[in-house]
Structure formats: structure tokens, C-alpha cells
Short mmCIF file of C-alpha atoms in Angstrom, two decimals:
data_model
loop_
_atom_site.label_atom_id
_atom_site.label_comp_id
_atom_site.label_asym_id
_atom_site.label_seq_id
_atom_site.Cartn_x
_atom_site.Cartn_y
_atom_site.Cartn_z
CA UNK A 1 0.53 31.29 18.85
CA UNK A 2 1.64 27.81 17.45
CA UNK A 3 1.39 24.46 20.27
CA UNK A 4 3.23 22.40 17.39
CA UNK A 5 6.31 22.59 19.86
CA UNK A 6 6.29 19.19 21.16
CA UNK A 7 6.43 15.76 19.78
CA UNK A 8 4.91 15.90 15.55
CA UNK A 9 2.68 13.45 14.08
CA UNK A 10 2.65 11.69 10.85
CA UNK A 11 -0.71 11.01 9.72
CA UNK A 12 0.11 10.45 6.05
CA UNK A 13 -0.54 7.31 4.10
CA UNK A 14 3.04 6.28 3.89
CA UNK A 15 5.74 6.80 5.27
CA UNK A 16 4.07 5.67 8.36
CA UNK A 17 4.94 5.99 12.04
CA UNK A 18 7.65 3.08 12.73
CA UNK A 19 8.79 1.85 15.72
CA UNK A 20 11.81 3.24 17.52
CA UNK A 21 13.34 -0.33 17.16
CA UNK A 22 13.55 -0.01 13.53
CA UNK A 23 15.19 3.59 13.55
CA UNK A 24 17.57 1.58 16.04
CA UNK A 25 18.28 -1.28 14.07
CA UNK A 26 19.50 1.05 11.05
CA UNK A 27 21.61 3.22 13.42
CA UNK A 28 24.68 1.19 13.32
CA UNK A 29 28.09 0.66 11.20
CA UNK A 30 27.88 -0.76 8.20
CA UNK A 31 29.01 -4.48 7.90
CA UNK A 32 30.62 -6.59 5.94
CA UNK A 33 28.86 -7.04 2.43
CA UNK A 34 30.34 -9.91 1.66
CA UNK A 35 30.38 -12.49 4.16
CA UNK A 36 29.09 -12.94 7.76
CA UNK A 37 26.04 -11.60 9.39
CA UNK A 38 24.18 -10.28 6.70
CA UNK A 39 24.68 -12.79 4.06
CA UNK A 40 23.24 -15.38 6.95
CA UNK A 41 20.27 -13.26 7.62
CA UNK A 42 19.05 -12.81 4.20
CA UNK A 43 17.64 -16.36 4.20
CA UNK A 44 15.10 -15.88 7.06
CA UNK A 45 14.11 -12.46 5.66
CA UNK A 46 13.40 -13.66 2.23
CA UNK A 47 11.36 -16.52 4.24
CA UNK A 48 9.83 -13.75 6.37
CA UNK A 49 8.94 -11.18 3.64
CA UNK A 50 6.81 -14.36 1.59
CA UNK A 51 4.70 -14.54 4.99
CA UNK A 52 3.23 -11.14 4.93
CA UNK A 53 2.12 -11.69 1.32
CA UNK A 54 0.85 -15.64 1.85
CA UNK A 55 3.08 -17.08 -1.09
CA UNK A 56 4.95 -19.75 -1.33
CA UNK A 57 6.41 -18.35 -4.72
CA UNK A 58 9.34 -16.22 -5.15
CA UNK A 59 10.31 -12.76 -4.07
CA UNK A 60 12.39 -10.02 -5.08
CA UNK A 61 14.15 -6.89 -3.26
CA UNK A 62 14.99 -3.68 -5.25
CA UNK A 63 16.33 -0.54 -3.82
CA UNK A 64 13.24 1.77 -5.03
CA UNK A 65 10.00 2.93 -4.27
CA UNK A 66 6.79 1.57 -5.11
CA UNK A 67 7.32 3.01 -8.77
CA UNK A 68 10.07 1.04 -9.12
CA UNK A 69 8.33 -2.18 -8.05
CA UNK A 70 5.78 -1.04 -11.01
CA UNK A 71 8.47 -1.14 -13.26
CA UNK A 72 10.14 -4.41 -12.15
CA UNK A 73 6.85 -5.95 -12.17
CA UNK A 74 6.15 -4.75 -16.03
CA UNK A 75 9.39 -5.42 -17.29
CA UNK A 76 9.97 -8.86 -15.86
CA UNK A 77 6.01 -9.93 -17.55
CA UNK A 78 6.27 -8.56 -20.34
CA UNK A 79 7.32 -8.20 -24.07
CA UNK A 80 7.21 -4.77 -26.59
CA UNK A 81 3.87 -4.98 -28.11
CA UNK A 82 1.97 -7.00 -25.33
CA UNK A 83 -1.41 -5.87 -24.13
CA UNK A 84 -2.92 -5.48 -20.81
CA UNK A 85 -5.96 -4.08 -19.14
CA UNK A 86 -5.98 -1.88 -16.72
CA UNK A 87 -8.11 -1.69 -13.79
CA UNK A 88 -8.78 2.22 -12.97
CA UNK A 89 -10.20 3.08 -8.82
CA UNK A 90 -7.78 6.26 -8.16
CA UNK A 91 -4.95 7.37 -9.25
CA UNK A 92 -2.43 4.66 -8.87
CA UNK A 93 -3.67 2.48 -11.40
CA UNK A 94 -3.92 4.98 -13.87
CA UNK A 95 -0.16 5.62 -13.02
CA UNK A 96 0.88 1.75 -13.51
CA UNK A 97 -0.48 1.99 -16.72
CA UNK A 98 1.12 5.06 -17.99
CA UNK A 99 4.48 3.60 -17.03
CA UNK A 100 3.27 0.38 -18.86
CA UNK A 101 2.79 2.27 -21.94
CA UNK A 102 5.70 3.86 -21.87
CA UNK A 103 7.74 1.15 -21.94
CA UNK A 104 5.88 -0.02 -25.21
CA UNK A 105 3.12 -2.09 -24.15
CA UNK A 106 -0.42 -1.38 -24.93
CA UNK A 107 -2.82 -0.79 -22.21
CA UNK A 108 -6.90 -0.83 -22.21
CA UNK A 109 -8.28 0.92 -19.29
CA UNK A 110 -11.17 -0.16 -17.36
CA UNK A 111 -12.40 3.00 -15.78
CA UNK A 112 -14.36 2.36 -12.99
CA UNK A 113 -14.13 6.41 -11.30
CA UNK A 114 -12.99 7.41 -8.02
CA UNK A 115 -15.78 6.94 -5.91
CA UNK A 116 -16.04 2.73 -5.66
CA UNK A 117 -14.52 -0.39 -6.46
CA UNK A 118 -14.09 -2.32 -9.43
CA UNK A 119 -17.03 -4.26 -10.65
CA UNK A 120 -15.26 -8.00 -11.19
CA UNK A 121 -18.33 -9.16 -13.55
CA UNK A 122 -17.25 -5.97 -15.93
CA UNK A 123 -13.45 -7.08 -15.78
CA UNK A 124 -14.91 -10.92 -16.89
CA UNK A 125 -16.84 -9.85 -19.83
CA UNK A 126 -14.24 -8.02 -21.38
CA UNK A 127 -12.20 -10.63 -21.22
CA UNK A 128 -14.75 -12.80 -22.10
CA UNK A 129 -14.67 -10.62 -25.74
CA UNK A 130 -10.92 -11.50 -25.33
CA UNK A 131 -11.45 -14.61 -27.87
CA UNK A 132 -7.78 -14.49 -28.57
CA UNK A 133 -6.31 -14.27 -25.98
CA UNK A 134 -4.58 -10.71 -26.24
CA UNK A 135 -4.63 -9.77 -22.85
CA UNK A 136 -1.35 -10.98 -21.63
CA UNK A 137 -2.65 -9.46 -17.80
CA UNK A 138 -4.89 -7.78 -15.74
CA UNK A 139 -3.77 -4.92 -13.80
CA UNK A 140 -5.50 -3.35 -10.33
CA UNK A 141 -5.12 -1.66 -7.10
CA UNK A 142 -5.41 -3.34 -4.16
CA UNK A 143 -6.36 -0.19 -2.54
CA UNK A 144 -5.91 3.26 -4.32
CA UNK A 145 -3.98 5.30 -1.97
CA UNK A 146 -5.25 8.60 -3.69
CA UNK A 147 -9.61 7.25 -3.20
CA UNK A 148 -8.79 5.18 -0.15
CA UNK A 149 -10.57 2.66 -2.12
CA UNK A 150 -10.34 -1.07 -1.05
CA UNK A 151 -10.58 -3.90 -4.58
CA UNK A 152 -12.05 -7.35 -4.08
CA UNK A 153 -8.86 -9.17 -5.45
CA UNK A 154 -10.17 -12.44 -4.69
CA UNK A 155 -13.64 -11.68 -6.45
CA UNK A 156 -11.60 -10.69 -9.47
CA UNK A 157 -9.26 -13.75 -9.79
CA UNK A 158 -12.96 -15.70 -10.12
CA UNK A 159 -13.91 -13.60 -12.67
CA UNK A 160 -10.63 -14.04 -14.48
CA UNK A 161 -11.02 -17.67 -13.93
CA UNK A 162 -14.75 -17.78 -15.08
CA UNK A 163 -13.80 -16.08 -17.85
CA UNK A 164 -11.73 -18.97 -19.08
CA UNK A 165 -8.45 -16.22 -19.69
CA UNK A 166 -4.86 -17.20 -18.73
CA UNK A 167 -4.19 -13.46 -18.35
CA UNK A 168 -1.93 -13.05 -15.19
CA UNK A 169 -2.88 -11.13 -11.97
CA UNK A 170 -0.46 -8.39 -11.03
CA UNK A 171 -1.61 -6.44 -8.30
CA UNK A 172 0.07 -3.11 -6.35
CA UNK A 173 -0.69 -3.78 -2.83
CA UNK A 174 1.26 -0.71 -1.82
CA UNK A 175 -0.55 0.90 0.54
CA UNK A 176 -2.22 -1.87 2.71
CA UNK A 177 0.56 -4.65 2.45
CA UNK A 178 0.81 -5.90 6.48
CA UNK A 179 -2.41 -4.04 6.92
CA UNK A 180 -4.90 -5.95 5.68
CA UNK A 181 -5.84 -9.14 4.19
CA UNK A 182 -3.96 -10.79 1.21
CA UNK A 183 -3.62 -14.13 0.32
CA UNK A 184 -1.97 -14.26 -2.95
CA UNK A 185 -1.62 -18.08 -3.14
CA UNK A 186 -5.12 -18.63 -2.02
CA UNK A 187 -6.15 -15.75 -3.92
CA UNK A 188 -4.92 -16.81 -7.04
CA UNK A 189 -2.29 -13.54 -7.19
CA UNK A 190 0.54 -13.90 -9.87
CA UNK A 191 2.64 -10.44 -9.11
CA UNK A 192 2.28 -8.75 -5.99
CA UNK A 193 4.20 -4.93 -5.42
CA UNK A 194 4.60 -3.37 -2.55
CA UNK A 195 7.32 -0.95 -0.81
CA UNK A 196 9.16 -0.83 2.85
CA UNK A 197 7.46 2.46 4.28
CA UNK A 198 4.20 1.90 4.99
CA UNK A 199 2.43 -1.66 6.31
CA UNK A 200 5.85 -2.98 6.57
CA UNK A 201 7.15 0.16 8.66
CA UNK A 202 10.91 0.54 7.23
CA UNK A 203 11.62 3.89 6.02
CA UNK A 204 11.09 3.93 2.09
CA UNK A 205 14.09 2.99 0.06
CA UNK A 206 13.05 -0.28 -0.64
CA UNK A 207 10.51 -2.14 -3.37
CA UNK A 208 9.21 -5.81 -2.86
CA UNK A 209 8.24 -8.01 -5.81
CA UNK A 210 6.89 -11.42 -5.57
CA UNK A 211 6.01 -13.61 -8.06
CA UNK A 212 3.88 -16.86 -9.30
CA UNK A 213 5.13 -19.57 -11.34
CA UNK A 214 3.22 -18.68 -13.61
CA UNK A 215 4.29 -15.19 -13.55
CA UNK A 216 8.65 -16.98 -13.49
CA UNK A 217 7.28 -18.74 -16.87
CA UNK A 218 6.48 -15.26 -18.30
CA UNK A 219 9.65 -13.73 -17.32
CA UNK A 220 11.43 -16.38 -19.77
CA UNK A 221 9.87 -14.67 -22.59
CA UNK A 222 9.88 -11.09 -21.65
CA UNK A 223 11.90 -9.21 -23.56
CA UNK A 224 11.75 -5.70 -21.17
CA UNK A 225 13.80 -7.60 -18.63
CA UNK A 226 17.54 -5.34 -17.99
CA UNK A 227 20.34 -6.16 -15.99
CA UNK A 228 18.76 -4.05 -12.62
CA UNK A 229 15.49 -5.03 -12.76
CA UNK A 230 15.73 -8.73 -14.00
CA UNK A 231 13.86 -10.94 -10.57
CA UNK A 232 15.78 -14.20 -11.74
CA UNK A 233 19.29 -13.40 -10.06
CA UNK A 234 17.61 -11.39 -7.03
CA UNK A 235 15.13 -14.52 -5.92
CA UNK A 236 17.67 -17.31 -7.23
CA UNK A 237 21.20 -15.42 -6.21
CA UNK A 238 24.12 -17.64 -6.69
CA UNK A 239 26.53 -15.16 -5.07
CA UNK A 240 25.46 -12.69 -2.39
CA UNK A 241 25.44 -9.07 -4.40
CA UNK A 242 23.46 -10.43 -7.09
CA UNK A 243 19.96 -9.98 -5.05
CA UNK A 244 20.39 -6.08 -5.51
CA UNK A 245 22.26 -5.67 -8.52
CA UNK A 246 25.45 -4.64 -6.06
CA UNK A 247 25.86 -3.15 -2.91
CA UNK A 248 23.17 -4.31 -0.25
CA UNK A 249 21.09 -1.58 1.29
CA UNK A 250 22.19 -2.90 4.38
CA UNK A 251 20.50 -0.55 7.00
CA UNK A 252 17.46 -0.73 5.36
CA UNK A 253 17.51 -4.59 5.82
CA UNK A 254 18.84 -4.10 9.34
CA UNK A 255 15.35 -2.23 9.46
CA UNK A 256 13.16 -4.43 7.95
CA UNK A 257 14.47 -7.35 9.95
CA UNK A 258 13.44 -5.54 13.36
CA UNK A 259 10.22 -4.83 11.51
CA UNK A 260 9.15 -8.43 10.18
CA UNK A 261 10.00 -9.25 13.71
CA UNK A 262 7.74 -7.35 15.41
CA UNK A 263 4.80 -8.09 12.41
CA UNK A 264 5.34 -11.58 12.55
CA UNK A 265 6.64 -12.91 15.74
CA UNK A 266 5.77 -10.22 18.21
CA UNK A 267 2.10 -9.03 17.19
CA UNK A 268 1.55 -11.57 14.55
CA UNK A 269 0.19 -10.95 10.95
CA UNK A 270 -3.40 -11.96 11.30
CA UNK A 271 -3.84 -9.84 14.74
CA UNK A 272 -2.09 -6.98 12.68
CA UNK A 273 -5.01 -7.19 10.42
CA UNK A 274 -7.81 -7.09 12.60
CA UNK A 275 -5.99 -4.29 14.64
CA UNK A 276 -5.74 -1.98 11.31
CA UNK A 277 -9.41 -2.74 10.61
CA UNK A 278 -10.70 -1.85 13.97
CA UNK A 279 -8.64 1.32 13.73
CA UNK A 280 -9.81 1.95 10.74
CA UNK A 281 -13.72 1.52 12.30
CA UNK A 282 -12.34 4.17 14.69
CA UNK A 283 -11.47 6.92 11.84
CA UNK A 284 -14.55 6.05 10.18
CA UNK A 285 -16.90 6.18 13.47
CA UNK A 286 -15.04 10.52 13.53
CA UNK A 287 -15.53 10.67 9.43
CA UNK A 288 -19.10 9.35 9.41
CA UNK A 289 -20.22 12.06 11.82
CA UNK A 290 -17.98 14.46 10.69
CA UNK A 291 -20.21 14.57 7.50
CA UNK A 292 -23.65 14.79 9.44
CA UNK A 293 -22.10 18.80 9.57
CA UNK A 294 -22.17 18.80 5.42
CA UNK A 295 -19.00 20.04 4.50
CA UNK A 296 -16.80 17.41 5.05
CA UNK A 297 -17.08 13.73 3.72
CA UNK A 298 -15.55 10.30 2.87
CA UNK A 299 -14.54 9.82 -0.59
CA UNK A 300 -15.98 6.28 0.00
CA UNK A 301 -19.38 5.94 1.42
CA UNK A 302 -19.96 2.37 1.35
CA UNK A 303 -17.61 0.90 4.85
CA UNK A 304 -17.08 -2.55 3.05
CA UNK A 305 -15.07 -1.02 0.25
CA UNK A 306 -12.85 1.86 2.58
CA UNK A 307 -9.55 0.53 2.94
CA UNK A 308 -8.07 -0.33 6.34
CA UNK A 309 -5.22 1.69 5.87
CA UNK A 310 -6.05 5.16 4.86
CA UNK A 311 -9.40 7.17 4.67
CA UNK A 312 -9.77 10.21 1.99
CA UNK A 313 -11.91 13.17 2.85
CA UNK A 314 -13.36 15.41 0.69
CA UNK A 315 -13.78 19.10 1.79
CA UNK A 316 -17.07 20.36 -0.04
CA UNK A 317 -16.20 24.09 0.39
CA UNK A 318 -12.55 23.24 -1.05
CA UNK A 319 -11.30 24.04 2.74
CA UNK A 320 -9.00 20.85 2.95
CA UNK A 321 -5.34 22.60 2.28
CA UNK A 322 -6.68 25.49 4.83
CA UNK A 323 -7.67 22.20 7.62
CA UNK A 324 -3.97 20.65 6.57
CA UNK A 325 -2.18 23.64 7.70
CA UNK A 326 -3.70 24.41 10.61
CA UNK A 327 -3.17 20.94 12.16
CA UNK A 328 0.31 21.17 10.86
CA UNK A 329 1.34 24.67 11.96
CA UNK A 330 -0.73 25.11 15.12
CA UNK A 331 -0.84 21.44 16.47
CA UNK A 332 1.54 19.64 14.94
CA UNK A 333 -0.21 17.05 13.43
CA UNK A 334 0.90 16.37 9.57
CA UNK A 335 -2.31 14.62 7.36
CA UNK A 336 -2.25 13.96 3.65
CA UNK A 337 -2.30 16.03 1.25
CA UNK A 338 -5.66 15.44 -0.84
CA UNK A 339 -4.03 14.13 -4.51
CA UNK A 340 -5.90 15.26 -7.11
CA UNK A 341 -8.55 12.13 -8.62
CA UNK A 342 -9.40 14.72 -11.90
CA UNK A 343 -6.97 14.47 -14.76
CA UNK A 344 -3.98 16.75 -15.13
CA UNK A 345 -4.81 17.68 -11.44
CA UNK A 346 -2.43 16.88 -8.44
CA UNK A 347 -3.05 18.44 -5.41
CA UNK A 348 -6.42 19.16 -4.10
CA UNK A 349 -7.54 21.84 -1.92
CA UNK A 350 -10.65 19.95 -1.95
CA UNK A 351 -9.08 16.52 -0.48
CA UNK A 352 -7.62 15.33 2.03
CA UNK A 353 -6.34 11.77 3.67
CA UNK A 354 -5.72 10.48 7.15
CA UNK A 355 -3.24 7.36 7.33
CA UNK A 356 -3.88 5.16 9.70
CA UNK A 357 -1.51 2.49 9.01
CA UNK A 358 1.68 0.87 10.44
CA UNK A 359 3.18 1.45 14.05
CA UNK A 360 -0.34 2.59 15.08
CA UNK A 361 -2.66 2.42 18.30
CA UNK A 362 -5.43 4.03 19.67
CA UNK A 363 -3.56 6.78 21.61
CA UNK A 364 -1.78 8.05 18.62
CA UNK A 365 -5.11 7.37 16.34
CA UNK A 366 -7.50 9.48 18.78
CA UNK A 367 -4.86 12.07 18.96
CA UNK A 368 -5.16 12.71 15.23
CA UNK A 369 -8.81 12.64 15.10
CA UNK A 370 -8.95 15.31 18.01
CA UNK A 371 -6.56 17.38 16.13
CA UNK A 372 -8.60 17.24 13.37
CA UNK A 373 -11.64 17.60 15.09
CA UNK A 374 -10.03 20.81 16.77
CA UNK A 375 -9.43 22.36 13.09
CA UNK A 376 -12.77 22.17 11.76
CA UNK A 377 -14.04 24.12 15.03
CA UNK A 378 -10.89 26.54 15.15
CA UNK A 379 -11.92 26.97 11.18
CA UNK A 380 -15.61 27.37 11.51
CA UNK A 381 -15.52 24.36 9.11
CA UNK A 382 -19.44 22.80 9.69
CA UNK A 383 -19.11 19.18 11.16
CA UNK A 384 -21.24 16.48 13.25
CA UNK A 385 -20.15 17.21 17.36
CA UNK A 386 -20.12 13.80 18.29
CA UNK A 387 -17.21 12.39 16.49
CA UNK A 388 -14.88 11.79 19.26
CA UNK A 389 -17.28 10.68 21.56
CA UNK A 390 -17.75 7.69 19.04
CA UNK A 391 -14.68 6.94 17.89
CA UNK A 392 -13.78 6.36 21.52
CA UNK A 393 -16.66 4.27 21.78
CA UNK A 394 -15.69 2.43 19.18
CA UNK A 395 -12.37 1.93 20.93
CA UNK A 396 -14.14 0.89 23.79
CA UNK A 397 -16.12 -1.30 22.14
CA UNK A 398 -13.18 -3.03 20.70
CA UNK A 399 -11.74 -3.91 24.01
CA UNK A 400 -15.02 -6.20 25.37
CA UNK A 401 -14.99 -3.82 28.60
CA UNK A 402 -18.42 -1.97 27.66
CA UNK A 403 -21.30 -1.69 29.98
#
């Protein structure tokens, strides 16, 4: 007998839970696309969309996903020929990079596995050997949705620096964008990608790109750049349909409006933050003594290098499709699948990922972990006892009220 007859759960690292308001805001008629309300609200959005990512540069909408931002990004920086280096946590970088070379520019990889960050004193002395300057940019994961890894971006801009290299900073802060720190002024950030559906809680459809001066003076010379994904008419648009290349993706923006509401003016970026990394404290309180049991454990041991936005789990006895399906089918609970960190491997009977990112709290949060927690005993899968006794201590904790 199934109990997933009720309300279901999305506990996936993107597309997050969003707020009712934003399903709201999209279910409408479609306006006008040239004149009127929508032309005079793309102004304040623009504006709006700069504050979650701390620029003051320019930005850049695309109807895409996050590989489409990838490829906006890479054609906008760069020329046939042109070199990079690639930053390698996960997954996701590797896949930046294979796009990169596809489009004819050569990429060196900086491998740095699946189970940690990047070392930023590695990523300085090879561009250190850099004497000529080939290296037209550096290329990293802010955090790896795939490891659940979490890159000091900050630490590598100083090592960048130190290393006396004008290479350019482009960094895909998919997953964690609105979920955790990123200052890309302060930081020193030249590109920064993200998409609509997860820290920014619009359904996906939409890719974000924004960009330094720096990063504007390397577009001039880029000669990758096509009509569609060309950021100088969508950030500088001297009539209304030239932002997207056409027709708007008006409900979409109707979305993302109500959503950069809500972030911004409602909760407030910096309290959005601290509540993501607090929640995340709460998954990793369950994870932490999930693992005392030996068969299940984070993909990331170290706490200061888990991102704030989703946690991977490895299943040592490969049980991690089997702990998937039960939440799914009997409880109604959907988790992530675990994507495969070997090469040529996608999905992983041996992984899997809990979101916690977006339109989330601590009633929907400690409903997932007792779900979860409910598999591995309905499975006989071996785990610590205690887990949701302290992740609702944690919770506790978190609200001052403890004895």
C-alpha cells in the first residue's frame, strides 16, 4: 500500500519548491509585448536581478537553461582558438568545458576530483607558468550540483590576482544563486551564470548572464558572438524585443517579478542566506548521523566546503535508486537522482542528493528528512537513530528558544 496520495514533495536540486505567488503571477493573459506594463517593468527587474548577484555591471536574460547561459557566457568572451582553464569539482565544470571545446576553444582542465574543493594556490601556479598570457579565463563552479561541493570564489580571484594574470573570472553559480553568498563586484567576478528555477524560484525557462567591464571589453573582440546569444542588445536594448532576441517570455517574467519580490523586499537577500545555511546545518545534523550506521554518507565530509543548497549522499551498498523509489512511490517524497561523478557514467545507484534550496522552511525540510529517515528503516538500510532528533535540535537551536 502506497501513502503518496496526498500533497508530493520536490526535494531535487532544481527546480525547487516556489511559492504559490509565483505560479499565480504566470497564470494570467498574455499582454501587450510592445508597449505598456511590461516594457515599464523591465527596468526595475533588470535593477532587481543585479541585486541578487552584488554587481553593478550589466546583465543579460535568455530564454534557456543553465546550458544556455554556458553558452552565452563562452560565446560572448571568446574567440576560435582562445584558451581557458578549467576548474574540475563535479560534473558541471567538466560539462562547461566540453561545450567550450566544442565551440573551438581550447580548454586545460584542472582536476581537482569529486570529493573537495578547488585548491586556489594550484589554480595560481599554473597560471603563474602562464608567462604569456594564454589563458584568456578561468573557469569554476560555484557549487557542483552533481558533488554538492561549495568553491572559495573569492580565495580564487586572489590567487588570480597574485598571480599577476588578466585572465577573466567566469563562474556558474547555478545551483546556489539567492542561496548563498556572492559578491561578484567585491569578489572580483567577471561572468556570473545562473538560471530561474532554483535560488531564484521561477520555473526553468530562463538563463541569467551578468557581466564585468572587463568581461563587455572582451565581448568587442569575440568572434563566437551570433545574433541570439550576443549580451550587447539584451543589457543595452534600444527597442523593447531586442533583450530576448523577439518575443518576451512574458509569464516567466511575470514570475520572476513576484519572486525578486519576495527575495528582496519581503525576506531580504542577506536573511535568505543565512536561512539556506541554517537549513542546510539541519540536513547535515540527519546526514552526519545518518553515516554513524555505515552505509550511507556525504559526498563532502568537511561542513565548510558542503554547499548551502544541496547535499549529495553516497549509498555504500549501491542502495540509493532502491531509497529514491521508495520515498517516491510509498511517501511521496521526490529526492535527486545521484548523477554519476565517474566518466561516461550518469546515473548512480550509488548516489543520491537532497535539495534544500528555494521556497524552503523547516516544516517542509524535516518532512523530507523523516521521509528519508523512514526509507532507510522500511529498507533495512544501516543508519545512525538519532538523526531527527538532531536536526530538530538544530532547528531549535536556530530559533534562540533552547533551554
Amino acid at each position: 500500500m502506497s501513502l503518496a496520495f496526498g500533497h508530493t514533495f520536490l526535494a531535487i536540486p532544481g527546480p525547487s519548491a516556489m511559492p504559490d505567488r509565483v505560479l499565480q503571477a504566470m497564470h494570467r493573459p498574455s499582454p501587450n509585448i510592445y508597449e505598456g506594463e511590461l516594457v515599464e517593468m523591465m527596468p526595475g527587474l533588470m535593477r532587481d536581478l543585479k541585486r541578487v548577484a552584488r554587481t553593478e555591471g550589466d546583465a543579460a536574460i535568455y530564454i534557456a537553461n543553465g546550458h544556455g547561459a554556458w553558452e552565452a557566457a563562452l560565446s560572448n568572451c571568446f574567440s576560435r582558438g582562445d584558451k581557458v582553464l578549467l576548474v574540475a569539482t563535479g560534473r558541471f565544470g567538466p560539462g562547461w568545458g566540453a561545450m567550450a571545446a566544442q565551440m573551438g576553444i581550447e580548454v586545460e582542465t584542472l582536476d581537482f576530483g569529486v570529493r573537495g574543493p578547488a585548491d586556489p594556490a594550484a589554480i595560481g601556479a599554473r597560471l603563474e607558468q602562464d608567462t604569456a598570457h594564454e589563458f584568456k579565463a578561468v573557469l569554476i563552479v560555484h557549487t557542483d550540483t552533481a558533488s554538492s561541493v561549495r568553491n572559495d570564489i573569492a580565495a580564487v580571484r586572489a590567487a588570480i590576482t597574485d598571480a599577476k594574470h588578466p585572465a577573466l573570472l567566469l563562474v556558474d553559480c547555478i545551483a546556489n544563486l539567492g542561496c548563498e553568498r556572492m559578491e561578484m563586484d567585491a569578489w572580483g567576478v567577471d561572468v556570473v551564470v545562473t538560471g530561474s528555477q532554483k535560488g531564484l524560484m521561477t520555473p526553468a525557462g530562463l538563463a541569467f548572464v551578468f557581466f564585468s567591464g572587463k568581461a563587455k571589453a572582451a565581448s568587442d573582440r569575440a568572434d563566437l558572438k551570433t545574433s541570439y546569444w550576443d549580451w550587447g542588445p539584451r543589457s543595452n536594448a534600444q527597442i523593447f524585443y531586442q533583450r530576448f532576441c523577439g518575443t518576451a517570455p512574458t509569464h516567466h517574467l511575470y514570475g520572476l517579478r513576484e519572486a525578486l519580490t519576495i527575495l528582496l523586499e519581503e525576506e531580504g537577500l542577506e536573511h535568505a542566506w543565512a536561512r539556506h545555511e541554517t537549513l542546510a546545518q539541519v540536513v547535515w545534523a540527519a546526514v552526519d548521523e545518518w553515516s554513524s550506521g555505515g552505509a550511507i554518507e556525504p559526498n563532502i565530509a568537511d561542513h565548510a566546503h558542503r554547499s548551502n543548497a544541496v547535499t549529495t549522499l553516497r549509498a555504500v551498498d549501491g542502495r540509493g535508486t532502491e531509497l529514491r523509489r521508495w520515498c517516491q512511490d510509498f511517501a511521496g517524497l521526490t529526492l535527486g537522482i545521484g548523477l554519476g561523478l565517474d566518466p561516461g557514467e550518469t546515473h548512480a545507484d550509488g548516489l543520491f542528493r537532497i535539495g534544500h534550496m528555494g521556497h524552503l522552511n523547516p516544516h517542509a525540510l524535516m518532512g523530507t528528512l523523516g521521509v528519508v529517515d523512514a526509507g532507510l528503516k522500511a529498507l533495512d538500510i544501516p543508519h545512525g537513530q538519532n538523526a531527527l532528533s538532531k536536526a530538530s535540535q538544530r532547528v531549535a537551536e536556530a530559533s534562540g528558544q533552547t533551554a
